[in-house]
Amino acid sequence: MRHASTSVRPPGGISRRSLLAGGLGALGATWLAAGCSSSGPASRDLPVEAASGDPASGGVLRIARPPASDAETLDPASALSAYEYLGAVYNRLTRIGEDGSVVADLAESWEPSPDGTRWTFALRRDVTFHDGRPFTSADARYTLRHLLDPDVASPQAGVLAPMLDPSGIHTPDPHTLVVELTRPNAEFPSLLTSYNCYVIPDGSAEPGGPRIGDTGIGTGPFRLESFTPAGRGRVVANPEHWQGRPVLDEIEFYAIPDTQARSNALLAGQVHLLSQTNLDFATARVINASERATIARSVNSQWYGLPMLCTAEPFTDPAVRQAMKLAYDPRAVLDVALQGAGVIGNDNPVPPEEPYWTDYRVERDPEHARFLLRRAGLEDLRLDLYTSAYDPVFTPMALAFRDSVREAGITLDVRTAAAESYFSQIWMQKPLMATYWYTGRPIEQLLNQIFRGGSSYNETAWADDRFDGLLDEARGEMDADRRRMLYQDAQRYVVDHGGSITPMFADRLVGLSRDVLNYREYGFEFDYLNIGLRR
C-alpha cells in the first residue's frame, strides 16, 4: 500500500460542484446496498477484464487520483511521491512480471557472485532521459545512493541500508553496475522493483538547481508537462522512448480526494479512469450499468488487514493475539466485505500468486479463543476497532469481523475516524484498526518492510528475533529450494505469532470509461505504453 499523508487541499482542474452536478449526487451508497444478503456473490454481476483492441493513435486520457499530500513530489524515493506519475515518466532497473518473477527493465541482465554478496548488472545502451542525456551506470549508482541518503528518508532505505553501503556501488564502465553487499542476499534484484526505485539522472536531487521532485526527468514513455502537488498535472508522449512511442498523446491527472466525487466525474464523462480507488459494490454496479463507464478488476491486487499494535495492551500478550485470530471466520468476513471478489487470506500476507507462497492456515476455534482470553484474565474483552471511509472495504470488513468474534466473547466497538486524518492519527497509533496494502511486493521486500522488527512500515510494531533470523537466513541462502523453505517457514511464523490479522486478498474494482482499451494493471505495474482510447 502507499499509505498516503492526509494533508490535502481541494483538487485543481475540476471543481467539486461540477463533479456532483455531472453524476449521481448520492452515489456514495453504503456497502449494505450492494446486496450482501443475496444468495450469490454480487461480484458475479461485474466484468473481470477490461476491453482490449486496436485503439486510436493519440488522444488524451484523463485519470482521477487521490492526492498523496499537498507536499507530494515527483522524487520517486520520497514517502510523498505522486505515485501515478512515476510509472509514466520513469523506469526502474528491474520490475515484476505478471507471473511474479523479476524481469528486466533498464537492466538487461544481472549475475550474482557465488555467495550472493556481489551483483553485476548489464544496463541497456539505447536509453535516453527526457532531456536528451544518455542513461548510464552513473545514473543507476546515483539513484541507489539517493535512496540510502538519510536526509531523503525514503521508505526503501530501511530495506536496502542493512545490506548496502553507498561506497559499495561501482561503475566499471557506462553500461555496467556492480553492487557489493555487506551481507549475502539472493533476492537483491527483486528489491529494486519497488516504486521508490525508479531511476533518476545523476545529480538531479542536489540543492542549488532544478530538482527531480519538480522536473520529473526520467526515461519513461511520457515526459512531464506540468505538475501541481495535490492538484492537476499532465504528461505527454515521449517519442524517443526505448520501448517505442506510447499509444496516447497525453495523460491528464486530476487530484480528487473524495471517492464519490471521483466516481461522479467518471459517470459524467469528465475522466476516463479512477486510479487507486477500490469501489464499493453499490458504486461499482451503478458505474457498470451506465452507458459511459464500466468496471475492470485488478485481481488480488490488495490485501486487507486488522493490525494489532503489539506495544499496546492487550496485544502485548501473544495469547490475546492468537485468540483474536482463532475467534473470527475468514469466509464470513470475505463474503460480506468483498462479495466474492477476492480470496481468503488466512492471516498470511503473502499473496497466492507469489512464487514462495505456502498454503498454511489455522482453523477457526472460538472456544479455544475464549479459553485463551479467560486464562489471560480477559474473558469479557471489549475493544475499539477503528475504520474510516478512506477505503470502502474498511467498514464492511470491520463490521463483519466484529460480528464474527462475538462467539468467542469478544465485543468490538467500531469507531469511524475521519478519512483525511486516518493515516496520520489512527494508523500505527490505535491498538486495533483497518488497513490495506497493495500486493506486488516481492516476498523479500514484503516480509522485511512490513514485518521485520524496527521497520518504519511495521504497522503492528511486532518484533521477534526468531522471525528476523529466518529472514536473514532466507535472504542469504543461494540454494533456491532451501530459500523457498525458509520463506515458507517465515510465513507460518507470521500466522502463528505475528500481530497482523489478514482476512483476505481483494480484487481492486477499477472504474473506467467504455472508451478505454487495453487497461492492464497488476501489483505496482501499470501498462502506460499500450493503454488507449477507442477509434
Coordinates of C-alpha atoms in Angstrom, one line a residue:
M1 CA 0.0 0.0 0.0
R2 CA 1.0 3.6 -0.5
H3 CA -0.1 4.9 2.9
A4 CA -0.8 8.5 2.0
S5 CA -0.3 11.5 4.1
T6 CA -3.6 13.2 4.7
S7 CA -2.7 16.8 4.5
V8 CA -4.7 17.5 1.3
R9 CA -6.3 20.5 -0.3
P10 CA -9.2 20.8 -2.7
P11 CA -8.3 19.4 -6.1
G12 CA -7.3 21.6 -9.0
G13 CA -8.7 21.5 -12.5
I14 CA -12.2 20.1 -11.9
S15 CA -14.5 21.7 -9.2
R16 CA -16.4 19.5 -6.7
R17 CA -19.6 21.3 -7.7
S18 CA -19.3 20.3 -11.4
L19 CA -18.5 16.7 -10.4
L20 CA -21.5 16.4 -8.2
A21 CA -23.7 18.0 -10.8
G22 CA -22.5 15.8 -13.5
G23 CA -23.1 12.4 -11.9
L24 CA -25.1 10.8 -9.1
G25 CA -25.1 13.1 -6.2
A26 CA -25.8 10.2 -3.8
L27 CA -23.5 7.7 -5.5
G28 CA -21.6 7.0 -2.3
A29 CA -24.1 4.3 -1.3
T30 CA -23.1 2.2 1.7
W31 CA -21.8 -1.3 1.3
L32 CA -25.1 -2.6 2.7
A33 CA -26.8 -1.6 -0.6
A34 CA -24.6 -4.0 -2.5
G35 CA -26.9 -6.9 -1.8
C36 CA -24.8 -8.6 0.9
S37 CA -27.7 -10.7 1.9
S38 CA -28.2 -12.2 -1.5
S39 CA -27.7 -15.8 -2.1
G40 CA -24.9 -15.4 -4.6
P41 CA -21.8 -13.2 -4.7
A42 CA -22.5 -9.8 -6.0
S43 CA -19.2 -9.8 -7.9
R44 CA -20.6 -12.1 -10.5
D45 CA -22.5 -9.2 -11.9
L46 CA -19.3 -7.3 -12.7
P47 CA -16.8 -7.8 -15.5
V48 CA -13.4 -9.3 -14.8
E49 CA -11.2 -7.9 -17.7
A50 CA -11.0 -4.6 -19.4
A51 CA -11.8 -4.3 -23.1
S52 CA -8.9 -4.8 -25.4
G53 CA -8.5 -4.0 -29.1
D54 CA -6.8 -1.7 -31.6
P55 CA -7.0 1.8 -30.1
A56 CA -6.9 5.1 -31.9
S57 CA -3.4 6.6 -32.3
G58 CA -3.1 9.5 -29.9
G59 CA -5.7 11.1 -27.7
V60 CA -5.8 12.3 -24.1
L61 CA -6.5 10.0 -21.2
R62 CA -7.9 11.7 -18.1
I63 CA -7.1 10.0 -14.7
A64 CA -8.7 10.9 -11.4
R65 CA -6.4 10.0 -8.4
P66 CA -6.4 10.6 -4.7
P67 CA -3.7 13.1 -3.8
A68 CA -0.9 11.9 -1.5
S69 CA -0.4 15.2 0.1
D70 CA -0.1 18.9 -0.6
A71 CA 3.6 18.3 -0.1
E72 CA 3.8 15.4 -2.7
T73 CA 6.7 15.3 -5.0
L74 CA 8.0 13.7 -8.2
D75 CA 11.0 12.3 -6.4
P76 CA 10.4 8.6 -6.5
A77 CA 12.5 8.0 -3.4
S78 CA 10.2 10.1 -1.2
A79 CA 7.4 8.8 1.0
L80 CA 5.3 11.5 -0.5
S81 CA 5.9 10.7 -4.2
A82 CA 3.0 11.2 -6.6
Y83 CA 2.5 7.6 -7.3
E84 CA 0.6 7.7 -10.6
Y85 CA 3.2 9.9 -12.3
L86 CA 6.1 7.6 -11.5
G87 CA 5.4 4.7 -13.9
A88 CA 4.6 7.2 -16.7
V89 CA 7.8 9.2 -16.5
Y90 CA 10.4 6.8 -15.1
N91 CA 11.8 3.2 -15.4
R92 CA 13.5 1.0 -12.8
L93 CA 16.4 -1.3 -13.2
T94 CA 14.1 -4.3 -12.7
R95 CA 10.3 -4.8 -12.4
I96 CA 7.8 -7.5 -11.6
G97 CA 6.4 -9.7 -14.3
E98 CA 2.8 -10.9 -14.3
D99 CA 3.9 -14.3 -13.0
G100 CA 5.5 -12.6 -10.0
S101 CA 9.1 -13.1 -11.3
V102 CA 11.7 -10.3 -11.6
V103 CA 12.2 -9.2 -15.2
A104 CA 14.4 -6.7 -17.0
D105 CA 13.7 -3.0 -17.3
L106 CA 16.7 -0.7 -17.6
A107 CA 19.0 -3.6 -16.6
E108 CA 19.1 -6.2 -19.3
S109 CA 20.6 -8.9 -17.1
W110 CA 22.2 -9.5 -13.8
E111 CA 24.6 -12.0 -12.2
P112 CA 25.4 -12.7 -8.6
S113 CA 28.7 -13.9 -7.1
P114 CA 28.5 -17.5 -5.8
D115 CA 28.0 -16.2 -2.2
G116 CA 25.4 -13.5 -3.2
T117 CA 27.4 -10.6 -1.9
R118 CA 28.3 -9.1 -5.3
W119 CA 25.7 -8.4 -8.1
T120 CA 26.7 -7.2 -11.6
F121 CA 24.1 -5.6 -13.8
A122 CA 24.4 -5.1 -17.5
L123 CA 22.5 -2.0 -18.5
R124 CA 20.6 -1.0 -21.7
R125 CA 22.6 1.0 -24.2
D126 CA 19.7 2.6 -26.2
V127 CA 18.1 4.7 -23.4
T128 CA 18.0 8.5 -23.1
F129 CA 16.4 10.7 -20.5
H130 CA 13.7 13.2 -21.5
D131 CA 16.4 16.0 -21.6
G132 CA 18.4 14.0 -24.2
R133 CA 21.1 12.8 -21.8
P134 CA 22.1 9.1 -22.3
F135 CA 21.3 6.7 -19.4
T136 CA 24.5 5.3 -17.9
S137 CA 25.6 3.4 -14.9
A138 CA 26.3 6.7 -13.2
D139 CA 22.6 7.4 -13.1
A140 CA 21.9 3.9 -11.6
R141 CA 24.6 4.5 -8.9
Y142 CA 23.2 7.9 -8.1
T143 CA 19.7 6.5 -7.7
L144 CA 20.8 3.9 -5.2
R145 CA 22.9 6.4 -3.2
H146 CA 19.9 8.8 -3.2
L147 CA 17.7 6.1 -1.8
L148 CA 20.3 5.5 1.0
D149 CA 20.6 9.1 1.9
P150 CA 19.3 9.6 5.5
D151 CA 18.1 13.1 4.6
V152 CA 15.8 11.7 2.0
A153 CA 14.1 9.4 4.5
S154 CA 13.0 7.0 1.7
P155 CA 10.8 4.1 2.8
Q156 CA 13.1 1.9 0.8
A157 CA 16.2 2.9 2.8
G158 CA 15.1 0.6 5.6
V159 CA 15.1 -2.3 3.2
L160 CA 18.4 -1.5 1.5
A161 CA 20.6 0.1 4.1
P162 CA 21.1 -3.1 6.3
M163 CA 22.9 -4.7 3.4
L164 CA 24.2 -1.9 1.2
D165 CA 26.7 0.9 1.8
P166 CA 27.0 3.8 -0.7
S167 CA 30.7 3.0 -1.0
G168 CA 29.8 -0.5 -2.3
I169 CA 28.2 0.8 -5.6
H170 CA 30.6 0.8 -8.5
T171 CA 30.5 1.7 -12.2
P172 CA 33.4 0.0 -14.1
D173 CA 32.0 1.3 -17.4
P174 CA 29.0 3.3 -18.6
H175 CA 26.9 0.1 -19.1
T176 CA 27.8 -1.9 -16.0
L177 CA 26.7 -1.5 -12.5
V178 CA 28.4 -3.5 -9.7
V179 CA 26.8 -3.6 -6.2
E180 CA 28.8 -5.1 -3.4
L181 CA 26.6 -6.0 -0.4
T182 CA 27.7 -6.1 3.2
R183 CA 25.8 -9.4 3.6
P184 CA 24.5 -12.0 1.2
N185 CA 21.2 -11.5 -0.5
A186 CA 19.9 -14.0 -3.1
E187 CA 16.9 -11.8 -3.8
F188 CA 18.6 -8.4 -4.2
P189 CA 17.3 -7.6 -7.8
S190 CA 13.7 -8.0 -6.5
L191 CA 14.3 -5.2 -4.1
L192 CA 14.9 -2.8 -7.0
T193 CA 11.3 -3.3 -8.3
S194 CA 10.0 -1.0 -5.5
Y195 CA 8.1 2.1 -6.7
N196 CA 10.7 4.1 -4.8
C197 CA 13.5 2.7 -7.0
Y198 CA 12.7 4.5 -10.3
V199 CA 15.9 5.7 -11.9
I200 CA 16.7 9.4 -11.8
P201 CA 19.6 11.3 -13.6
D202 CA 22.9 11.7 -11.9
G203 CA 22.9 14.7 -9.7
S204 CA 19.2 15.5 -10.2
A205 CA 18.4 15.7 -6.5
E206 CA 21.2 18.1 -5.4
P207 CA 20.3 21.5 -4.0
G208 CA 21.1 24.7 -5.9
G209 CA 19.4 23.8 -9.2
P210 CA 16.3 22.2 -10.7
R211 CA 15.5 19.1 -8.6
I212 CA 13.9 15.8 -9.6
G213 CA 11.0 16.4 -7.3
D214 CA 9.9 19.2 -9.6
T215 CA 11.3 18.3 -13.0
G216 CA 10.3 14.6 -13.2
I217 CA 13.0 13.9 -15.8
G218 CA 13.2 10.2 -16.4
T219 CA 13.4 7.6 -19.2
G220 CA 9.7 6.7 -19.2
P221 CA 7.1 6.6 -22.0
F222 CA 5.9 10.0 -21.1
R223 CA 7.6 13.3 -20.2
L224 CA 6.4 15.8 -17.7
E225 CA 4.5 18.8 -19.0
S226 CA 3.1 20.2 -15.7
F227 CA 2.7 19.1 -12.1
T228 CA 0.9 20.6 -9.1
P229 CA 1.2 18.9 -5.7
A230 CA -2.3 17.6 -4.7
G231 CA -3.6 19.2 -7.9
R232 CA -3.7 18.9 -11.7
G233 CA -0.9 17.7 -13.9
R234 CA -0.1 16.5 -17.4
V235 CA 2.4 14.2 -19.1
V236 CA 3.0 14.0 -22.9
A237 CA 4.2 11.1 -25.1
N238 CA 7.9 10.5 -25.3
P239 CA 8.6 9.7 -29.0
E240 CA 12.2 8.6 -28.1
H241 CA 11.2 6.0 -25.5
W242 CA 13.4 2.9 -25.8
Q243 CA 10.3 0.6 -26.0
G244 CA 8.6 2.8 -28.6
R245 CA 6.2 5.6 -28.5
P246 CA 3.1 5.1 -26.3
V247 CA -0.3 4.9 -27.9
L248 CA -1.6 8.1 -26.2
D249 CA -0.5 11.6 -26.8
E250 CA -1.1 12.8 -23.3
I251 CA -2.4 11.9 -19.9
E252 CA -4.0 14.4 -17.6
F253 CA -4.1 13.8 -13.9
Y254 CA -6.8 15.3 -11.6
A255 CA -6.3 15.0 -7.8
I256 CA -9.7 14.4 -6.3
P257 CA -9.7 13.4 -2.6
D258 CA -13.3 12.1 -2.4
T259 CA -14.2 8.7 -3.8
Q260 CA -17.7 9.8 -4.5
A261 CA -16.5 12.8 -6.4
R262 CA -14.1 10.7 -8.5
S263 CA -16.9 8.3 -9.4
N264 CA -19.2 11.1 -10.3
A265 CA -16.6 12.5 -12.6
L266 CA -16.3 9.2 -14.4
L267 CA -20.1 8.9 -14.8
A268 CA -20.2 12.4 -16.2
G269 CA -17.5 11.6 -18.8
Q270 CA -15.1 14.1 -17.3
V271 CA -12.4 11.5 -16.6
H272 CA -11.6 8.1 -18.1
L273 CA -10.1 6.1 -15.2
L274 CA -10.2 6.1 -11.4
S275 CA -6.7 5.3 -10.0
Q276 CA -6.0 3.8 -6.6
T277 CA -9.8 3.5 -5.9
N278 CA -11.3 0.3 -4.8
L279 CA -15.0 0.9 -5.3
D280 CA -17.7 -0.5 -3.1
F281 CA -20.2 -2.8 -4.8
A282 CA -23.1 -0.4 -4.8
T283 CA -21.0 2.2 -6.7
A284 CA -19.4 -0.5 -8.9
R285 CA -22.8 -1.7 -10.0
V286 CA -24.0 1.8 -10.8
I287 CA -20.9 2.5 -12.8
N288 CA -21.1 -0.8 -14.7
A289 CA -24.8 -0.2 -15.5
S290 CA -24.1 3.3 -17.0
E291 CA -23.6 4.0 -20.7
R292 CA -20.3 5.8 -20.3
A293 CA -18.4 3.7 -17.8
T294 CA -17.7 0.1 -16.7
I295 CA -15.6 -1.9 -14.3
A296 CA -12.4 -3.9 -14.6
R297 CA -10.6 -5.9 -12.0
S298 CA -7.1 -5.8 -10.8
V299 CA -7.1 -9.4 -9.4
N300 CA -5.8 -10.0 -5.9
S301 CA -4.2 -6.6 -6.0
Q302 CA -4.8 -5.6 -2.4
W303 CA -4.6 -7.3 0.9
Y304 CA -6.7 -6.1 3.8
G305 CA -5.6 -6.3 7.4
L306 CA -6.6 -5.6 11.0
P307 CA -3.2 -4.9 12.6
M308 CA -2.9 -5.3 16.4
L309 CA -0.4 -2.9 17.9
C310 CA 1.9 -5.2 19.8
T311 CA 3.2 -2.4 22.0
A312 CA -0.3 -1.6 23.3
E313 CA -2.5 -3.5 25.8
P314 CA -3.9 -6.1 25.5
F315 CA -1.9 -7.1 22.4
T316 CA 1.4 -7.2 24.2
D317 CA 0.2 -10.7 25.2
P318 CA 0.8 -13.2 22.4
A319 CA -2.1 -15.3 23.7
V320 CA -4.5 -12.4 23.1
R321 CA -3.2 -12.0 19.6
Q322 CA -3.7 -15.7 19.0
A323 CA -7.2 -15.6 20.4
M324 CA -8.2 -12.8 18.1
K325 CA -7.1 -14.9 15.1
L326 CA -8.8 -18.0 16.3
A327 CA -12.1 -16.1 17.0
Y328 CA -13.1 -15.0 13.6
D329 CA -14.4 -16.7 10.5
P330 CA -12.4 -15.5 7.4
R331 CA -15.0 -16.9 5.0
A332 CA -17.7 -14.8 6.6
V333 CA -15.6 -11.6 6.5
L334 CA -14.7 -12.2 2.9
D335 CA -18.3 -12.8 1.8
V336 CA -19.6 -9.7 3.5
A337 CA -16.8 -7.3 2.7
L338 CA -15.9 -8.4 -0.8
Q339 CA -19.0 -10.2 -2.2
G340 CA -16.9 -12.8 -3.8
A341 CA -14.2 -10.6 -5.4
G342 CA -11.2 -12.0 -3.6
V343 CA -9.8 -15.0 -1.7
I344 CA -9.3 -15.9 1.9
G345 CA -6.0 -14.7 3.4
N346 CA -5.8 -17.0 6.4
D347 CA -3.6 -14.4 8.2
N348 CA -0.8 -14.9 5.7
P349 CA 0.1 -11.6 4.0
V350 CA 1.9 -13.3 1.1
P351 CA -0.5 -13.5 -1.9
P352 CA -1.2 -16.9 -3.5
E353 CA 0.4 -15.7 -6.8
E354 CA 3.8 -15.2 -5.1
P355 CA 6.2 -18.0 -6.1
Y356 CA 7.2 -18.6 -2.5
W357 CA 3.6 -18.7 -1.1
T358 CA 2.7 -21.6 1.2
D359 CA -0.9 -22.8 1.8
Y360 CA -0.9 -22.7 5.6
R361 CA -3.9 -22.0 7.8
V362 CA -5.1 -22.4 11.4
E363 CA -8.7 -23.4 11.6
R364 CA -11.2 -21.2 13.5
D365 CA -11.7 -22.2 17.1
P366 CA -13.8 -19.6 19.0
E367 CA -13.9 -21.9 22.1
H368 CA -10.2 -22.1 22.3
A369 CA -10.0 -18.3 21.8
R370 CA -12.4 -17.9 24.7
F371 CA -10.2 -20.2 26.8
L372 CA -7.0 -18.2 26.0
L373 CA -8.7 -14.9 26.9
R374 CA -10.1 -16.4 30.2
R375 CA -6.6 -17.6 31.1
A376 CA -5.3 -14.1 30.4
G377 CA -7.9 -12.6 32.7
L378 CA -9.8 -11.0 29.7
E379 CA -12.8 -13.2 29.4
D380 CA -15.1 -10.3 28.6
L381 CA -12.7 -8.5 26.3
R382 CA -14.0 -5.2 24.9
L383 CA -12.1 -3.1 22.4
D384 CA -12.4 -0.3 19.9
L385 CA -11.8 -1.2 16.2
Y386 CA -11.1 1.9 14.1
T387 CA -12.1 2.3 10.5
S388 CA -12.9 5.1 8.0
A389 CA -14.3 5.9 4.7
Y390 CA -10.7 6.2 3.2
D391 CA -11.3 2.8 1.6
P392 CA -14.9 1.4 1.0
V393 CA -13.9 -2.1 2.2
F394 CA -12.7 -0.9 5.7
T395 CA -16.1 -0.6 7.3
P396 CA -17.8 -3.8 6.0
M397 CA -14.6 -5.7 6.9
A398 CA -14.7 -4.2 10.4
L399 CA -18.4 -4.9 10.9
A400 CA -18.1 -8.5 9.7
F401 CA -15.1 -9.1 11.9
R402 CA -17.0 -7.6 14.9
D403 CA -19.9 -10.0 14.3
S404 CA -17.7 -13.0 13.8
V405 CA -15.7 -12.7 17.1
R406 CA -18.8 -12.4 19.3
E407 CA -19.0 -16.2 19.6
A408 CA -15.6 -16.1 21.4
G409 CA -17.0 -13.5 23.9
I410 CA -15.2 -10.5 22.3
T411 CA -17.0 -7.3 22.0
L412 CA -15.8 -4.8 19.4
D413 CA -17.0 -1.2 19.1
V414 CA -16.4 0.0 15.6
R415 CA -15.3 3.6 15.5
T416 CA -15.3 5.6 12.3
A417 CA -12.4 8.1 12.1
A418 CA -12.1 10.9 9.6
A419 CA -10.6 9.8 6.3
E420 CA -8.4 12.8 5.8
S421 CA -6.5 12.1 9.1
Y422 CA -6.8 8.3 9.3
F423 CA -3.2 7.6 8.4
S424 CA -1.8 10.4 10.4
Q425 CA -3.8 9.9 13.7
I426 CA -5.1 6.3 13.7
W427 CA -2.7 4.1 11.7
M428 CA 0.1 2.7 13.9
Q429 CA -1.3 4.6 16.9
K430 CA -4.5 2.8 17.9
P431 CA -4.4 -0.8 19.2
L432 CA -6.7 -2.2 16.5
M433 CA -7.6 -0.7 13.1
A434 CA -8.3 -1.5 9.5
T435 CA -5.7 -1.1 6.8
Y436 CA -4.9 -2.3 3.3
W437 CA -1.7 -2.8 1.2
Y438 CA -1.0 -3.3 -2.5
T439 CA 0.3 -6.7 -3.4
G440 CA 3.1 -6.8 -5.9
R441 CA 5.9 -6.6 -3.4
P442 CA 8.4 -9.5 -3.8
I443 CA 8.5 -11.6 -0.6
E444 CA 11.9 -10.3 0.4
Q445 CA 10.5 -6.7 0.4
L446 CA 7.1 -7.6 1.9
L447 CA 8.3 -9.5 4.9
N448 CA 11.3 -7.2 5.7
Q449 CA 9.5 -3.9 5.1
I450 CA 6.2 -4.6 6.9
F451 CA 7.0 -7.4 9.5
R452 CA 10.7 -7.1 10.5
G453 CA 11.2 -5.6 13.9
G454 CA 12.0 -1.9 13.8
S455 CA 10.9 -1.3 10.2
S456 CA 9.3 2.1 9.6
Y457 CA 6.3 0.3 7.9
N458 CA 5.9 -2.3 10.6
E459 CA 2.3 -1.3 11.4
T460 CA 2.0 -3.8 14.3
A461 CA 5.3 -2.9 15.9
W462 CA 5.8 -6.7 16.3
A463 CA 9.5 -7.6 16.9
D464 CA 10.7 -11.2 17.1
D465 CA 14.3 -12.2 16.9
R466 CA 13.5 -15.7 15.7
F467 CA 11.4 -14.3 12.8
D468 CA 14.1 -11.8 11.8
G469 CA 16.6 -14.6 11.9
L470 CA 14.5 -16.6 9.4
L471 CA 14.5 -13.6 7.1
D472 CA 18.3 -13.2 7.4
E473 CA 18.9 -16.9 6.7
A474 CA 16.5 -16.8 3.7
R475 CA 18.0 -13.8 2.0
G476 CA 21.5 -15.2 2.3
E477 CA 20.6 -18.7 1.0
M478 CA 21.7 -19.2 -2.6
D479 CA 20.0 -22.6 -3.0
A480 CA 16.5 -21.9 -4.4
D481 CA 14.8 -24.8 -2.8
R482 CA 16.3 -24.1 0.6
R483 CA 15.4 -20.4 0.3
R484 CA 11.8 -21.3 -0.6
M485 CA 11.5 -23.5 2.5
L486 CA 12.9 -20.7 4.7
Y487 CA 10.4 -18.1 3.3
Q488 CA 7.6 -20.6 3.8
D489 CA 8.7 -21.1 7.4
A490 CA 8.6 -17.3 7.9
Q491 CA 5.1 -17.2 6.6
R492 CA 3.9 -19.9 9.0
Y493 CA 5.7 -18.0 11.8
V494 CA 3.8 -14.8 10.9
V495 CA 0.5 -16.7 11.0
D496 CA 1.2 -18.2 14.4
H497 CA 2.9 -15.4 16.2
G498 CA 2.6 -12.1 14.3
G499 CA 0.3 -9.2 15.2
S500 CA -1.5 -8.8 11.8
I501 CA -4.9 -10.3 11.1
T502 CA -5.2 -10.8 7.3
P503 CA -8.7 -11.9 6.4
M504 CA -8.5 -11.6 2.7
F505 CA -6.9 -10.6 -0.6
A506 CA -9.2 -8.4 -2.7
D507 CA -9.7 -7.7 -6.4
R508 CA -9.5 -3.9 -6.9
L509 CA -12.6 -2.8 -8.7
V510 CA -11.5 -0.1 -11.1
G511 CA -13.9 2.3 -12.7
L512 CA -13.0 3.2 -16.3
S513 CA -14.7 4.7 -19.4
R514 CA -16.1 2.4 -22.0
D515 CA -13.8 4.3 -24.4
V516 CA -10.7 2.9 -22.7
L517 CA -8.9 -0.1 -24.3
N518 CA -6.0 -2.2 -23.1
Y519 CA -6.1 -1.2 -19.5
R520 CA -3.7 -3.5 -17.6
E521 CA -2.5 -3.3 -14.1
Y522 CA -1.2 -5.7 -11.5
G523 CA 0.6 -5.0 -8.3
F524 CA 2.5 -1.8 -8.8
E525 CA 2.7 -2.3 -12.5
F526 CA 0.6 -0.2 -14.9
D527 CA 0.8 -0.5 -18.7
Y528 CA 1.3 3.1 -19.8
L529 CA 2.6 2.1 -23.3
N530 CA -0.5 0.3 -24.7
I531 CA -3.5 1.8 -23.0
G532 CA -5.5 3.9 -25.4
L533 CA -9.0 5.1 -26.4
R534 CA -11.4 3.7 -29.0
R535 CA -11.2 4.9 -32.5

